[in-house]
Short mmCIF file of N, CA and C in Angstrom, two decimals:
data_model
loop_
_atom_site.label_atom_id
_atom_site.label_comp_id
_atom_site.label_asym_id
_atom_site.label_seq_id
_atom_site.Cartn_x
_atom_site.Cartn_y
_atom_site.Cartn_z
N UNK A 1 19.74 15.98 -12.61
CA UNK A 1 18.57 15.77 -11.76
C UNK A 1 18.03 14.33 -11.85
N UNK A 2 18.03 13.71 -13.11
CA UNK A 2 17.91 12.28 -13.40
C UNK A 2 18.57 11.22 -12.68
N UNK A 3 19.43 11.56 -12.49
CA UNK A 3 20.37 10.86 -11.92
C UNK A 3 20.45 11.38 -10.53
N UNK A 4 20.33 12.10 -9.78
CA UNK A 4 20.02 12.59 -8.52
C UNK A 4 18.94 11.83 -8.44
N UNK A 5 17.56 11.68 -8.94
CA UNK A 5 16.06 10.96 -8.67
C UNK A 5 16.86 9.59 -8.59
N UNK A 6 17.53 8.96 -9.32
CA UNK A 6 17.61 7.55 -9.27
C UNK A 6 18.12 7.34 -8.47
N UNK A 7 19.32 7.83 -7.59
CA UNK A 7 20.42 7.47 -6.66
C UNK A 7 19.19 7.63 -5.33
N UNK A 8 18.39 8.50 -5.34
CA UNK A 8 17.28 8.83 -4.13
C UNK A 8 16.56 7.36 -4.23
N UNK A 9 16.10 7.11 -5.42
CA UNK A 9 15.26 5.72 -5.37
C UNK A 9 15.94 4.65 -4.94
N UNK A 10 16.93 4.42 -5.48
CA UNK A 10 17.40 3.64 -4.99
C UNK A 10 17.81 3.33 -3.23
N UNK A 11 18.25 4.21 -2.81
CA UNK A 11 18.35 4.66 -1.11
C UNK A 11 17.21 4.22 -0.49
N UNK A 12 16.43 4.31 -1.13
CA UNK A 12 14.83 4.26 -0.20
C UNK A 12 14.11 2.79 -0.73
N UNK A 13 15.12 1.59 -1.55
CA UNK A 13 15.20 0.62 -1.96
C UNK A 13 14.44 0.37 -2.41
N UNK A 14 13.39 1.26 -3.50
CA UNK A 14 12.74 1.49 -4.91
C UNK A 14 12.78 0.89 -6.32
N UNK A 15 14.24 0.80 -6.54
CA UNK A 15 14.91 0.37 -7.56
C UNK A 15 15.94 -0.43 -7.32
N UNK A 16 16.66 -0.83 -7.55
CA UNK A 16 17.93 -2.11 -7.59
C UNK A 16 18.53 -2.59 -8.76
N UNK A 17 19.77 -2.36 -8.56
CA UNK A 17 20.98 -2.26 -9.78
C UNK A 17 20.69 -3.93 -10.67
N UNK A 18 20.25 -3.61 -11.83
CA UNK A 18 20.25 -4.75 -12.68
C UNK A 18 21.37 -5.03 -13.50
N UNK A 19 22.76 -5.46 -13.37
CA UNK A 19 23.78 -5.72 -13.58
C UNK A 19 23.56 -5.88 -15.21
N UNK A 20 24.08 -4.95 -16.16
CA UNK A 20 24.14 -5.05 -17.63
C UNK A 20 22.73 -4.15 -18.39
N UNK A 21 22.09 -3.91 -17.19
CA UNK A 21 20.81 -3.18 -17.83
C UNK A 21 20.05 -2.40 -17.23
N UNK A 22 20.83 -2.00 -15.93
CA UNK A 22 20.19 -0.74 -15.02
C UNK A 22 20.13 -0.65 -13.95
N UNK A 23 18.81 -0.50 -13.84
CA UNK A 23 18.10 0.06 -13.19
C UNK A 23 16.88 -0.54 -13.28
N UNK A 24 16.32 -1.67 -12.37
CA UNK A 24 14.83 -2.22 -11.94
C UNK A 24 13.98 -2.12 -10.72
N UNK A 25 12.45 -1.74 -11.07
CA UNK A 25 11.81 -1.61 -9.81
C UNK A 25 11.92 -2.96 -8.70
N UNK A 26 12.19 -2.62 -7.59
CA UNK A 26 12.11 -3.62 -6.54
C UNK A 26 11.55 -4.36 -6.39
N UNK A 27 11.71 -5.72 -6.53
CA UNK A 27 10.66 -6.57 -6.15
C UNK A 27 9.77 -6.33 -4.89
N UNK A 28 8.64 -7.20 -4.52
CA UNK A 28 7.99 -6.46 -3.36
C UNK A 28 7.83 -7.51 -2.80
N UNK A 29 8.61 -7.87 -1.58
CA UNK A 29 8.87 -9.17 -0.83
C UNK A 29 7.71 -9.30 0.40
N UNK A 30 6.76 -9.96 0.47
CA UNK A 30 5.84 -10.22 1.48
C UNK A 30 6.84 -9.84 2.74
N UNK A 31 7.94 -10.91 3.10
CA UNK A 31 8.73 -11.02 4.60
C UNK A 31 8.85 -9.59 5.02
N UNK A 32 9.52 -8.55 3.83
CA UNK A 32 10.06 -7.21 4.07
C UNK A 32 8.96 -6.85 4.48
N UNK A 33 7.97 -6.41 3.68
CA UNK A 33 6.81 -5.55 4.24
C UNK A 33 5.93 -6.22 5.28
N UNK A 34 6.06 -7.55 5.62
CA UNK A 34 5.83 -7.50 7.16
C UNK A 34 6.47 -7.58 8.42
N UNK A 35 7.87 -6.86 8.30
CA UNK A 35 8.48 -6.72 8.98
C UNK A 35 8.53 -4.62 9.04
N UNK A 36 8.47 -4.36 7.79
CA UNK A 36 7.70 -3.13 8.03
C UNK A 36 6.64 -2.66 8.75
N UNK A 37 5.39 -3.57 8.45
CA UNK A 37 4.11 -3.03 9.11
C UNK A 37 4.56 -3.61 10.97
N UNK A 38 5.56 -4.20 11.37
CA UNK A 38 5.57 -4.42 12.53
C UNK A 38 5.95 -3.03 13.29
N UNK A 39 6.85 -2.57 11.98
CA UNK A 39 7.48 -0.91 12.84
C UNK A 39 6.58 -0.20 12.57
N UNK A 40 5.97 -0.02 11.81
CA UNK A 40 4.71 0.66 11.59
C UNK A 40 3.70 0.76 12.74
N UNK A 41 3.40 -0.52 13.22
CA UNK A 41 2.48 -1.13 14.04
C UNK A 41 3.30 -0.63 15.76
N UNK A 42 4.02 -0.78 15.80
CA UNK A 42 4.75 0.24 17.03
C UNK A 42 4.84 1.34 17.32
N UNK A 43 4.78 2.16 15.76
CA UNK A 43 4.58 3.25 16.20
C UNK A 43 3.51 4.21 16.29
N UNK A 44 2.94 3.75 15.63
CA UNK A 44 1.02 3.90 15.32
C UNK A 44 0.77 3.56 16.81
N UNK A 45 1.14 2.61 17.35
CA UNK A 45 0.53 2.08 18.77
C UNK A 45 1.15 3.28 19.80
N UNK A 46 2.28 4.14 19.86
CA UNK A 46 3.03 5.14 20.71
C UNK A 46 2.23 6.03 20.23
N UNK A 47 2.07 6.47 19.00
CA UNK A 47 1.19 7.79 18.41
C UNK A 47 -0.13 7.76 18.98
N UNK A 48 -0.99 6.93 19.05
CA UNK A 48 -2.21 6.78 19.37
C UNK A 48 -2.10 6.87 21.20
N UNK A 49 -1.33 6.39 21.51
CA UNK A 49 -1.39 6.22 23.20
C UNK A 49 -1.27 7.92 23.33
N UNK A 50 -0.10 8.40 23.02
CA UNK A 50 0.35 9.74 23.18
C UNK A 50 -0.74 10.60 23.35
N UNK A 51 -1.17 10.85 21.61
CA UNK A 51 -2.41 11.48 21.31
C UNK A 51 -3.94 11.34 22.69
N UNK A 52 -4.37 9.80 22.93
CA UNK A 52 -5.03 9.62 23.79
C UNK A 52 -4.28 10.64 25.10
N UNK A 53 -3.40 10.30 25.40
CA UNK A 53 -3.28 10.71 26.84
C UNK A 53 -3.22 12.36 26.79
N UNK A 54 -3.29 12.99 25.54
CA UNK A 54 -4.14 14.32 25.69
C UNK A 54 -5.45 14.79 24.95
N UNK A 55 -5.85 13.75 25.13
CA UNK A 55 -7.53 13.65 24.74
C UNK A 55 -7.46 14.58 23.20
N UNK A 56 -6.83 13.96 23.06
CA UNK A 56 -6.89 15.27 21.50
C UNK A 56 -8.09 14.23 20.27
N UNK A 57 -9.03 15.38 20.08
CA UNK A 57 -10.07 14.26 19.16
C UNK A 57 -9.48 14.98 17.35
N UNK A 58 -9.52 14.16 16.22
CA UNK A 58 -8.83 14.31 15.54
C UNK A 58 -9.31 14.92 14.61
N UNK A 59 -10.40 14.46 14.60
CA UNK A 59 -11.75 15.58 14.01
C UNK A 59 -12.58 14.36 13.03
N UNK A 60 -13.80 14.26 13.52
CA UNK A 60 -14.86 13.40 12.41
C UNK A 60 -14.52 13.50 10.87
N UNK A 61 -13.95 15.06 11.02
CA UNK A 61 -14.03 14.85 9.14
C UNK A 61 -12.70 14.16 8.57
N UNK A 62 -12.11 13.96 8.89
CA UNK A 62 -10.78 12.98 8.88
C UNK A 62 -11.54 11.77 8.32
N UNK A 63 -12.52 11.45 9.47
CA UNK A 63 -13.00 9.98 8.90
C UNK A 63 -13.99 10.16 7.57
N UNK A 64 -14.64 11.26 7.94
CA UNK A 64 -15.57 11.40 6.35
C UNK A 64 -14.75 11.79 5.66
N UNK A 65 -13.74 12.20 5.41
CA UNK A 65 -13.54 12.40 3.95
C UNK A 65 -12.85 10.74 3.72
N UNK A 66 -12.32 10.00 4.33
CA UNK A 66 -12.00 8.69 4.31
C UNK A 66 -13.12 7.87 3.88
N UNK A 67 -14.11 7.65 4.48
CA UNK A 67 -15.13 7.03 3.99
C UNK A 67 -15.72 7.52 2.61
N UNK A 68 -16.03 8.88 2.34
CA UNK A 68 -15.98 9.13 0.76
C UNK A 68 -15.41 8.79 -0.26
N UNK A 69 -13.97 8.83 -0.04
CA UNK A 69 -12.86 8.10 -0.71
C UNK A 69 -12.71 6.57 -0.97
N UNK A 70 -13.31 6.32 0.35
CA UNK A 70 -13.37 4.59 -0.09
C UNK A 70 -14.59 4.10 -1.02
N UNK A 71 -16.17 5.21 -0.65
CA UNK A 71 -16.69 4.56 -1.84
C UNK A 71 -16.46 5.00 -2.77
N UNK A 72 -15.57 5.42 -3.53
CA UNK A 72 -15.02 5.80 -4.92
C UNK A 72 -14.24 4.77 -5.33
N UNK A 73 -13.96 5.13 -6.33
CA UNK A 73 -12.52 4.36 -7.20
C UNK A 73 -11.35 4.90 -7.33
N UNK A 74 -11.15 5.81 -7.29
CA UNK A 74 -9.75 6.68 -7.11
C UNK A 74 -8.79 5.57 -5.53
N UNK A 75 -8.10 4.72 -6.17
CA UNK A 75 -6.93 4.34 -5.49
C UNK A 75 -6.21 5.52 -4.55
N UNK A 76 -6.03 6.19 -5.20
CA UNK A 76 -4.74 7.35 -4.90
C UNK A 76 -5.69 8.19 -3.90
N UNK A 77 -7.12 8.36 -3.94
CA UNK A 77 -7.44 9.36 -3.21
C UNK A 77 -7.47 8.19 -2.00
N UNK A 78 -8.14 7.06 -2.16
CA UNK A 78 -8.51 6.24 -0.64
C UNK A 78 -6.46 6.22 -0.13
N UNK A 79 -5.71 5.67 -0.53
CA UNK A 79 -4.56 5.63 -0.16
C UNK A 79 -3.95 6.97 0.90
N UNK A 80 -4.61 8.48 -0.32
CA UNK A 80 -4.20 9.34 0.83
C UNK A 80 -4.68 10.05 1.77
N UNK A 81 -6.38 9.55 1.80
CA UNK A 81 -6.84 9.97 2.77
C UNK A 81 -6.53 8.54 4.04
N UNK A 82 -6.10 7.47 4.08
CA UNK A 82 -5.58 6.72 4.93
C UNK A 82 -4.22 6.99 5.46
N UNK A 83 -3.43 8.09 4.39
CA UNK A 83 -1.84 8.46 5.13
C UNK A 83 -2.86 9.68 5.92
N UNK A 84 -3.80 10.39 5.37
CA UNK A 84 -4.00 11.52 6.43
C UNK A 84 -4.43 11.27 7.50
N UNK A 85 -5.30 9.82 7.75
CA UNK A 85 -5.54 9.53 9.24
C UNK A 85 -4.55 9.42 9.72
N UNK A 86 -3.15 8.29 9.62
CA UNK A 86 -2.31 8.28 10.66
C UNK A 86 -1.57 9.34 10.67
N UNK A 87 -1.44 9.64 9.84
CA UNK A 87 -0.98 11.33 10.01
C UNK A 87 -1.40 12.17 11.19
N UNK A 88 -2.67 12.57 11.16
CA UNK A 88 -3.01 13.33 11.97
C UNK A 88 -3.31 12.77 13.69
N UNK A 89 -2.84 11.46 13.72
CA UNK A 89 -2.57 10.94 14.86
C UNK A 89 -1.10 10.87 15.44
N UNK A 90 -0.12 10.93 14.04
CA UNK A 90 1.33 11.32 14.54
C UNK A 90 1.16 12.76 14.92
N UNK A 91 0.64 13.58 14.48
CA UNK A 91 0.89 15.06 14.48
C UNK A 91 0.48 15.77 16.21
N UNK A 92 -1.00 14.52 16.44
CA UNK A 92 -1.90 14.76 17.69
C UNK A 92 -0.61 14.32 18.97
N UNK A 93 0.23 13.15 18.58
CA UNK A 93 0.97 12.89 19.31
C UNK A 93 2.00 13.98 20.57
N UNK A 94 2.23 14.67 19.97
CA UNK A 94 2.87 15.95 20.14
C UNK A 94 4.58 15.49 20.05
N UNK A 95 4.85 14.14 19.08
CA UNK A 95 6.46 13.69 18.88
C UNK A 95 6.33 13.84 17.64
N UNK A 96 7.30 14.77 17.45
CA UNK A 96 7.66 14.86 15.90
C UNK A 96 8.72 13.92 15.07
N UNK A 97 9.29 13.03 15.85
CA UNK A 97 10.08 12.04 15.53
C UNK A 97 9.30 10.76 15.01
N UNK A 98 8.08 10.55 15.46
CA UNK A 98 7.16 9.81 15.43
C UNK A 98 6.65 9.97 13.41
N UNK A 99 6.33 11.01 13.72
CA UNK A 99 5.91 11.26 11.70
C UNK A 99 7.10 11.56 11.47
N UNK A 100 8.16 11.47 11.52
CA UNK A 100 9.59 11.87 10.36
C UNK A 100 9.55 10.03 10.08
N UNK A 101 10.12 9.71 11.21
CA UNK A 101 10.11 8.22 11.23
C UNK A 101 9.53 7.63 10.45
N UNK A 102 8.16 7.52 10.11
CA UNK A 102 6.73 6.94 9.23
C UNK A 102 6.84 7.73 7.54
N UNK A 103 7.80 8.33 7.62
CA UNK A 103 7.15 9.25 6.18
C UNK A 103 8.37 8.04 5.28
N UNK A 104 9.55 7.24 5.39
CA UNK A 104 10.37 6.18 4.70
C UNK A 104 9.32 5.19 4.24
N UNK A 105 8.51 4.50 5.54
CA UNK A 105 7.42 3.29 5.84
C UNK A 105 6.28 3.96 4.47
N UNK A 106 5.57 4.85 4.76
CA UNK A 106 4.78 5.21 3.71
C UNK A 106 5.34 5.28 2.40
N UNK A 107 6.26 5.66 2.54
CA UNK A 107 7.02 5.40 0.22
C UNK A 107 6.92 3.73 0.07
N UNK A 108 6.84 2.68 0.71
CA UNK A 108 6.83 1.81 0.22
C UNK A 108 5.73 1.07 0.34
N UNK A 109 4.72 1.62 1.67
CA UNK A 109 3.58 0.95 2.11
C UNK A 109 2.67 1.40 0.91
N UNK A 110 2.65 2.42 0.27
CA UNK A 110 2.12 2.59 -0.95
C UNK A 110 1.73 2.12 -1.92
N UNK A 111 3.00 1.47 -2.21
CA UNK A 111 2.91 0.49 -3.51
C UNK A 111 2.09 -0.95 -3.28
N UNK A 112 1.64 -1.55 -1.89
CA UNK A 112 1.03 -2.52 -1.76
C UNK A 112 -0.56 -1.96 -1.60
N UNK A 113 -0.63 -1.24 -0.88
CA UNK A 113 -1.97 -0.50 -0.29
C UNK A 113 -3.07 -0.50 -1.23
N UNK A 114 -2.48 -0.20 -2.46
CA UNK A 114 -3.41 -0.26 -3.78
C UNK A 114 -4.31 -1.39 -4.18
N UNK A 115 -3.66 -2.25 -3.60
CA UNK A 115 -4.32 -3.70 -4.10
C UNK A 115 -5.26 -4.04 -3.20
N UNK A 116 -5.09 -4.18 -1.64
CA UNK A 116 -6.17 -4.35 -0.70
C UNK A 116 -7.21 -3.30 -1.33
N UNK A 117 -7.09 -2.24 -0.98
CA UNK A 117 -7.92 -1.08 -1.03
C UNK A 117 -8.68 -1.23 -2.77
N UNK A 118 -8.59 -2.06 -3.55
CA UNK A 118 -9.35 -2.42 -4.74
C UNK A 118 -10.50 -3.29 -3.85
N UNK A 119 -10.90 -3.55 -3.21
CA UNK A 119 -11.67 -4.37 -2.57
C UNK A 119 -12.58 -4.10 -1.54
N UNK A 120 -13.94 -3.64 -1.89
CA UNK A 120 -14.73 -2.87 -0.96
C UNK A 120 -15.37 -3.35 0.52
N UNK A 121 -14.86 -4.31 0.48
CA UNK A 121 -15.07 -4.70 1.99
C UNK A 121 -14.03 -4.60 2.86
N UNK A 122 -12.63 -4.42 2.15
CA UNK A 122 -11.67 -4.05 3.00
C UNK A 122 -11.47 -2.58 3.72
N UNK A 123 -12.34 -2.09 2.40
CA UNK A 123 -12.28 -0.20 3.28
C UNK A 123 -13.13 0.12 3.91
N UNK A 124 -14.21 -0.65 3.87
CA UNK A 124 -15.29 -0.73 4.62
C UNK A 124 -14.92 -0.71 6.42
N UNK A 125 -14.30 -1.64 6.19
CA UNK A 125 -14.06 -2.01 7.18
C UNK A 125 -12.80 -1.20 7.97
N UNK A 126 -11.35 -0.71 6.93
CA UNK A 126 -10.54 0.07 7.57
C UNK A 126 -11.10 1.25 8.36
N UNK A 127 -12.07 1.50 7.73
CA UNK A 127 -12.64 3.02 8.01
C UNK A 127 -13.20 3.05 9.41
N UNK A 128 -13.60 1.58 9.66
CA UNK A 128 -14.80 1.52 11.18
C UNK A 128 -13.89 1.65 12.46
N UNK A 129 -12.42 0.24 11.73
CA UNK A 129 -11.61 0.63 12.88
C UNK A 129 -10.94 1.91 12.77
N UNK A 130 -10.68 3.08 12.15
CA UNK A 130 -10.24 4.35 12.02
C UNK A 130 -11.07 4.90 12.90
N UNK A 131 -12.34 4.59 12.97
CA UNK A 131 -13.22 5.71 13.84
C UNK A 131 -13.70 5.20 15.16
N UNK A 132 -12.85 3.63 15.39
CA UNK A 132 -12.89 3.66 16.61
C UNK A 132 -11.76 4.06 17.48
N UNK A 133 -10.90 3.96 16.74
CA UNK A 133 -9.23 4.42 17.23
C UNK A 133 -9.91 5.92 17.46
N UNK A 134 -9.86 6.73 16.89
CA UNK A 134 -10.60 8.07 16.63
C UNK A 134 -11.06 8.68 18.27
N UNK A 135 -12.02 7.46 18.34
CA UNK A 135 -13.05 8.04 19.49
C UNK A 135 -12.44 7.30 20.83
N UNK A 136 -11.49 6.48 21.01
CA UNK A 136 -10.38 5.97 21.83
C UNK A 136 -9.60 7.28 22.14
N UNK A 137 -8.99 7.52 21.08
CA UNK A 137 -8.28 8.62 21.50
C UNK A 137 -8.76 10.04 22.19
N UNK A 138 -10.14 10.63 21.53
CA UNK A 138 -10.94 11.71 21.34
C UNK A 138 -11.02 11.60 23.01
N UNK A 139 -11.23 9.59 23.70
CA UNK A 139 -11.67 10.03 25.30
C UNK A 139 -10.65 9.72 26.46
N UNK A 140 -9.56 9.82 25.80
CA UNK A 140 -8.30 9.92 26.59
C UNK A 140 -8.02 8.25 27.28
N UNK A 141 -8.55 7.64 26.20
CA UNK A 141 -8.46 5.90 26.82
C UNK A 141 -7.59 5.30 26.28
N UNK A 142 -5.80 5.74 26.37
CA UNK A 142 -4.65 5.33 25.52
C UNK A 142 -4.50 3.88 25.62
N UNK A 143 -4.79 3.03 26.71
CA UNK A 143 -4.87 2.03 26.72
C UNK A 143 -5.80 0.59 25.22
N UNK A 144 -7.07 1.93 25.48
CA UNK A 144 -7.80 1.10 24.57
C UNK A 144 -7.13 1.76 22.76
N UNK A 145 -6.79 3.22 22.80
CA UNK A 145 -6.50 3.63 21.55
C UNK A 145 -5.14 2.53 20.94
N UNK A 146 -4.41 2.38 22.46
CA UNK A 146 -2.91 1.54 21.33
C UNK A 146 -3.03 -0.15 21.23
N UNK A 147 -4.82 -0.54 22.23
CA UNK A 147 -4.76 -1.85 21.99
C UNK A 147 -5.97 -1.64 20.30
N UNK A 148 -6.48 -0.72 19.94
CA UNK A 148 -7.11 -0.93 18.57
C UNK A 148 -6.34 -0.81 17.38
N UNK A 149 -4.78 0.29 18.23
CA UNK A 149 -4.59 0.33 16.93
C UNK A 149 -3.24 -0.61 16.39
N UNK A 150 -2.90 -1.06 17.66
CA UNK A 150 -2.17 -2.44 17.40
C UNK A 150 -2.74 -3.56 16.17
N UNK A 151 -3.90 -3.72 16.76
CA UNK A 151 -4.55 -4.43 16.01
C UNK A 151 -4.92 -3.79 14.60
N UNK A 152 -5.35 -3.04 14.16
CA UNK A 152 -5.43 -2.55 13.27
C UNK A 152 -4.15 -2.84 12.51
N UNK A 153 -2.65 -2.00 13.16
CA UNK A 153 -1.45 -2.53 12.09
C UNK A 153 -1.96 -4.26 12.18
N UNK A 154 -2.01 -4.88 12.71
CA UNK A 154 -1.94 -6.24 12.82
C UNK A 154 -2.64 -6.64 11.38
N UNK A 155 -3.89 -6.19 11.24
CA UNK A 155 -4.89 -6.88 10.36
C UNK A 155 -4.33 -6.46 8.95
N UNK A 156 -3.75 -5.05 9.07
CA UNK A 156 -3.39 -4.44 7.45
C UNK A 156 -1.82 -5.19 7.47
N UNK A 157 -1.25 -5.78 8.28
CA UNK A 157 -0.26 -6.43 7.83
C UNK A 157 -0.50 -7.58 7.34
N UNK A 158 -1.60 -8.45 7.69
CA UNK A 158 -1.79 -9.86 7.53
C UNK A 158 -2.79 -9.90 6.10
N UNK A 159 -3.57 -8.84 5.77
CA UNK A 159 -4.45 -8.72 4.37
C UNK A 159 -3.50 -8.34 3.80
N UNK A 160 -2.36 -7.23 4.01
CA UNK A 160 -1.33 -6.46 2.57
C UNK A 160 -0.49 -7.80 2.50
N UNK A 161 -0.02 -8.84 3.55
CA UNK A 161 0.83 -9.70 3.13
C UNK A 161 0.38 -10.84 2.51
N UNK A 162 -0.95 -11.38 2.59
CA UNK A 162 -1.97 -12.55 1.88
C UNK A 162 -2.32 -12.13 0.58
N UNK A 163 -3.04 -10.60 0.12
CA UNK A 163 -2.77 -10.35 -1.35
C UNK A 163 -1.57 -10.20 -1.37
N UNK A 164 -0.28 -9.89 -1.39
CA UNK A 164 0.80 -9.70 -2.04
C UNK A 164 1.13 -11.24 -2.33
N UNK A 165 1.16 -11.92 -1.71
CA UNK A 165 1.32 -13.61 -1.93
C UNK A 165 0.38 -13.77 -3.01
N UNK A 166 -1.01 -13.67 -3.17
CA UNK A 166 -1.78 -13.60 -4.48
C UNK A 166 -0.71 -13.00 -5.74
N UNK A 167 -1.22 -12.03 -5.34
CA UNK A 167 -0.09 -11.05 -6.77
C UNK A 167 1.05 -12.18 -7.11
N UNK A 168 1.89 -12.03 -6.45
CA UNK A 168 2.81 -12.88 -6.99
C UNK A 168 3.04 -14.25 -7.29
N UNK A 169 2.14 -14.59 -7.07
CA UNK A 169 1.85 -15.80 -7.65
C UNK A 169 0.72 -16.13 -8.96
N UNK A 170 0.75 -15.17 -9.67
CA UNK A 170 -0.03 -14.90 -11.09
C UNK A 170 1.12 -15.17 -11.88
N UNK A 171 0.66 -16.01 -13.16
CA UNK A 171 1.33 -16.37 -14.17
C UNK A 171 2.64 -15.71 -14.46
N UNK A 172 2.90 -14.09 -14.75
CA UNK A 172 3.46 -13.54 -14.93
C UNK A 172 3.48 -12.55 -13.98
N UNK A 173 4.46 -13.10 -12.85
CA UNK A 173 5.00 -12.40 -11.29
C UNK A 173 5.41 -10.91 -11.76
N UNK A 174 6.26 -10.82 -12.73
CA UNK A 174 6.91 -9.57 -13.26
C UNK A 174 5.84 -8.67 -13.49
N UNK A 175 5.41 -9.05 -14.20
CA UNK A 175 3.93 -7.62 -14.96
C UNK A 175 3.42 -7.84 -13.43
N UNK A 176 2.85 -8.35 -12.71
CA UNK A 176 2.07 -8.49 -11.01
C UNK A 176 2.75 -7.10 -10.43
N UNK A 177 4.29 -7.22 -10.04
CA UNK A 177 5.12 -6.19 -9.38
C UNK A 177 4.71 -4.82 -9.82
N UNK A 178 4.87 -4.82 -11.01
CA UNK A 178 4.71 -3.78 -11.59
C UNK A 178 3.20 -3.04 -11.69
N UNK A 179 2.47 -3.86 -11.66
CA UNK A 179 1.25 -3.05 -11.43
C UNK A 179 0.95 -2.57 -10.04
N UNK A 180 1.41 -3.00 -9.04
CA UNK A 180 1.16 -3.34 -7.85
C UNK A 180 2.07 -1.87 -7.10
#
């Protein structure tokens, strides 16, 4: 089973063969993950149009329990109440190819997410555009839902890729990755 987990991590380019000594976590390359949040950002923008064009509203408490989460400290809870918003905008979509697609993007968007989201003006703020995408969609205005939420991938690509350039550029890049 050990070895089944590692061959999986590795596939999903987690880990990477350290020639004489293993098995090491992936470095976390700014370029990659913003070339991620671009597919991300495409498809978030189809999910949201979709969803809009059947007025499907996603439900307020989506956003409150998001905003609860952000004023906390629990990383892990703000992280997954932000997979449950776009979540429940792939799901509103009525394409199920749309969330199969996004569930690869999320194993790795993870490991950066942590670091913005230490920073209370950043969730502050994710949360406002969440609930305007929200109420875009809720009034069947796909136009305006896939131009907010374009932007939205836009902004979480350009903050997750400016701290990750921070991070790695701390004294000791290695221990950085790894916390990160």
């Amino acid at each position: 089973p050990v070895l089944q987990a590692l061959r999986l991590l590795k596939e999903d380019g987690l880990v990477r063969d350290a020639p004489g000594r293993g098995l090491l976590i992936a470095p976390l390359d700014p370029d990659w993950i913003g070339h991620l949040y671009q597919i991300r950002g495409a498809l978030d923008t189809l999910a949201a149009r979709l969803a809009a064009d059947k007025k499907i509203d996603i439900g307020a408490e989506v956003i409150a329990a998001g905003r609860k989460a952000a004023r906390g400290t629990d990383v892990k809870a703000m992280i997954d109440a932000d997979i449950a918003f776009h979540t429940a905008i792939y799901r509103a979509s009525g394409n199920p190819l749309i969330l199969e697609a996004t569930q690869l993007h999320w194993v790795h968007l993870r490991r950066v997410m942590g670091a913005v989201l230490r920073s209370a003006r950043q969730r502050d703020a994710i949360w406002d555009e969440h609930e305007e995408i929200r109420k875009a969609i809720a009034a069947g205005d796909a136009k305006r839902a896939g131009e907010l939420t374009e932007k939205h991938a836009y902004i979480a690509r350009e903050n997750l890729i400016a701290h990750l350039g921070e991070v790695l550029e701390e004294p000791d890049a290695s221990q950085a990755s790894k916390r990160t």
